[in-house]
Amino acid sequence: MYRTALRNVLAHKGRLLMTALAVMLGTAFVAGTMVFSDTISRAAKNSYSRSYTDVSVMVTDKAATASTEWKGAKGGEGLTDATLAAVSGLPGTAKARPVISAFAGVADKKGDLIGPSWSARAVNFVPNGSGVDARYPMAEGRGPRGQGEIALDRETARRGGYHVGDRVRIATNGPAVDAVLTGVFTTDDPMVSSGSSLTVLATPEAQRMLLSPGRYSSIEVTAKAGVSEAALKEQVAPLVPGGSRFRVDTARQLRDEQATLVAARTRSLEAVLLTFAGVSLFVGVFIIANTFTMLVAQRTRELGLLRAIGADRSQVTRSVLVEALVIGLSASAAGLLAGVGIGLAMKTGLKSLSKGVPGGPLVVTPTTVGAALAVGAVVTVLSAVVPAVRASRIAPIAALSSGDQPPAVKSLLVRNVVGSVAAAGGVALIAMSAVWEGPTARNAIEAGAVLASVGILVLLPLLSRPVVALVGPLLSRLFGTPGRLARLNAVRNPRRTGATAGALAIGLTLVTTMTVIGTSVTDAVARTVDGGIRADYAVVMANGHGLSPKIAEAVAKAPGVTAASAVTTVDLKVDGTTRTFEGLDADDAGQLVNLSMTAGSADALKQGQALVDSDLAADGHLEAGSTMTVRRPDGSTATLTVGGVFRANQMLSPVLLSNAALAGFEPNPYVSQTLVKGAAGATPALKQAIKDATGSNPVIEIRDRQGMQDEFSHTITSTLSLLYALLAMSVLVAVLGVVNTMAMSVFERKREIGLLRAIGLDRRGIKRMVRLESALISVLGAVVGMVLGSYLAWAAVNTLEVELANITTVIPYGRMSLFLVLTGVVGVLAAAWPARQAARLDILDSIQTA
């Protein structure tokens, strides 16, 4: 029986090609994901470990190193020269290096930023007695010695076209400034080797530009020979100021922390990618099961003959499963090789999108090899179980007859009942999510989506008849006899039609769900920006860091500006609950934001009073004239009067104060953006004037109202693009299923096609019949998928009302129509080869087929 199974694989290799391709694509996605994540993880770990090679213990001021939004907001004791001297004098210390490190970018000669904005850094130069810093050895020139001097890493200097003596524009979170390039250095810094820029400043200049005079962001301590990291840490810890903002870590702890962080990030990415690989494999299940079902039907006489000469049911079952195992292992091996290529392509693509990705060799672990082979083999065998059991039930008498064995009515009845119950339960759960909130609603949607999807997939054979019946008359009128035949063929075997359309329905369900959610969120964001912002422009940092307050001061003086305000943010506790406070200039607030007051007056900002939104007012039972107890960061409390209530707006925080009043709670708040209003509105001249006021800082973006909307919807747009790319694999697998079904259907109907040719249907009519049948099956899957996807999106949008109060479900009918048309076109293209094969069949040979 095993030899028979192997011969069957070789005998039907053409008919099994699409099945093998489906398995190969699914396993390639799995293998590629694992190769990619292992490669990036190992490269990141190796890269970060090199950054601590000369460090035994590191003392860190978290407030000084978090990012540039902390600049100046240090409060209390920090890491100073006194701390450095005390650490240097410890018996276990060989040397102590003061470090200042913060964001600073470098512009090229065209004014564009060199390297990624999120990882560009500036650090301080720490020379020895001869003026040399061993960490940054100069390949050209010398290190910086004072104000207005810098050194650059060699790669950044090369990309910018800079040479020693040139003037270079340096960008921080304030107006950009020019400095003289005094040296070009080499470094093995992992971020530099990954494409980031590194600027070196003299220590006093670094403190002035990046932190504050006399302060350091960290101190790196190297132990003397024979002193362990743990022992040195015990000596250093008592010398560090108290409080949670200071850390003392050994190099081993830092490496372990980085390894854990990298592992967590790669695991998250791997989980997302493997989810879509699972979708592709799930779609492949339909193709595999469909293929083996058709093969079993086509081999009825052969299997009946095996039973007649003594093979029992278990042997027939094992024979079919061995065929599936051979196909699964062969396709998985090919998928593994393709997966290595996919992993390399993903790494290269990520590297081209983000220069900060660490480099390293491709990693293919035994786990990846085993997982790819096991997944492909297991999925293929499990998919073939039901067809194998059906094969074992073929009676020996079938050896005397030919043709397909029609499915039992009872099996379809049971299937329809099970499908109806599952679909009804899933639809009901999804509907109930509209009256629930939070995790309960999301869990209901997830469970309902699974139940409804399974139920509808089970019901597709039943649903195929009414859906095809709707378009049947149109096909007959437009295409005549081939159209009528295509309609009849599409519903002849509802199981096969349902399985083929189901593969497409899965992909279209996910695509539709994401598209409707994305469109709804984008629409809500657009209405929120239009309703909440009156400013013409918003000035922000492209890397997400906070702005310097100097930007608002400079922009306010720009020609054509009538109102400008820094938007400051602080988290404070109000009556024991943390709330976000936002600050605006009281005189210009009315021109920059839209405050729809429901009580009190917006002018209360000028009296140092607070404005609260309607949600907070309802929760806290606040009204104009009420008071709130606010706790300052230092622990002291203050009483704040509510001067008015405004309608809740997603663009504004729950509590608004004037910048002057907010400074009483936090002298150096985080500046998220600067809003600007022009005398003539948003004009190119005003935008250029604002840009000039920032010193043409390449990291600062000046966004108009459309840009503000785009920024809020950017995440959705990017996510949709990624999801479309990932779902393309499952859609491709589904298309292979259509090709497979049509090819095997043509083989089954050779005699019928020969008879049609004999009674006058020409080759063009045969091709058209096959293509229309394929298009019908594809459109059936698309319609079911889009209906289910829209319903799921409606439920998901309801759960987003907490984050976006004005969100409503928006169906993009134009895009949905495009999906439907494209699916029909894909169906026609998928049938090109089967249709050609059908048209080429010899009439006499086909009629003689037994």
PDB file of C-alpha atoms in Angstrom, residues 123-125 127 142-151 170 178-182 199-209:
ATOM      1  CA  VAL A 123      27.852  63.006  23.137  1.00  0.00           C
ATOM      2  CA  ASN A 124      30.677  64.740  24.982  1.00  0.00           C
ATOM      3  CA  PHE A 125      34.394  64.507  24.202  1.00  0.00           C
ATOM      4  CA  PRO A 127      40.192  63.955  26.251  1.00  0.00           C
ATOM      5  CA  ARG A 142      41.243  67.025  16.184  1.00  0.00           C
ATOM      6  CA  GLY A 143      38.547  66.787  18.797  1.00  0.00           C
ATOM      7  CA  PRO A 144      36.299  69.753  19.697  1.00  0.00           C
ATOM      8  CA  ARG A 145      37.664  72.089  22.357  1.00  0.00           C
ATOM      9  CA  GLY A 146      35.065  74.778  22.847  1.00  0.00           C
ATOM     10  CA  GLN A 147      31.838  76.445  21.773  1.00  0.00           C
ATOM     11  CA  GLY A 148      30.946  76.199  18.087  1.00  0.00           C
ATOM     12  CA  GLU A 149      33.155  73.154  17.407  1.00  0.00           C
ATOM     13  CA  ILE A 150      32.132  69.557  16.677  1.00  0.00           C
ATOM     14  CA  ALA A 151      33.483  66.259  15.417  1.00  0.00           C
ATOM     15  CA  ILE A 170      23.374  70.855  14.102  1.00  0.00           C
ATOM     16  CA  ASP A 178      26.026  76.080  12.811  1.00  0.00           C
ATOM     17  CA  ALA A 179      29.338  74.707  14.071  1.00  0.00           C
ATOM     18  CA  VAL A 180      32.817  74.175  12.653  1.00  0.00           C
ATOM     19  CA  LEU A 181      33.902  70.602  11.937  1.00  0.00           C
ATOM     20  CA  THR A 182      37.255  70.139  13.653  1.00  0.00           C
ATOM     21  CA  THR A 199      28.142  64.203  16.934  1.00  0.00           C
ATOM     22  CA  VAL A 200      30.879  64.857  19.505  1.00  0.00           C
ATOM     23  CA  LEU A 201      30.954  68.145  21.447  1.00  0.00           C
ATOM     24  CA  ALA A 202      33.294  69.528  24.059  1.00  0.00           C
ATOM     25  CA  THR A 203      31.910  68.670  27.503  1.00  0.00           C
ATOM     26  CA  PRO A 204      30.895  72.235  28.513  1.00  0.00           C
ATOM     27  CA  GLU A 205      29.246  72.752  25.114  1.00  0.00           C
ATOM     28  CA  ALA A 206      27.422  69.411  25.381  1.00  0.00           C
ATOM     29  CA  GLN A 207      26.121  70.405  28.808  1.00  0.00           C
ATOM     30  CA  ARG A 208      24.933  73.777  27.506  1.00  0.00           C
ATOM     31  CA  MET A 209      23.234  72.402  24.360  1.00  0.00           C
TER      32      MET A 209
END
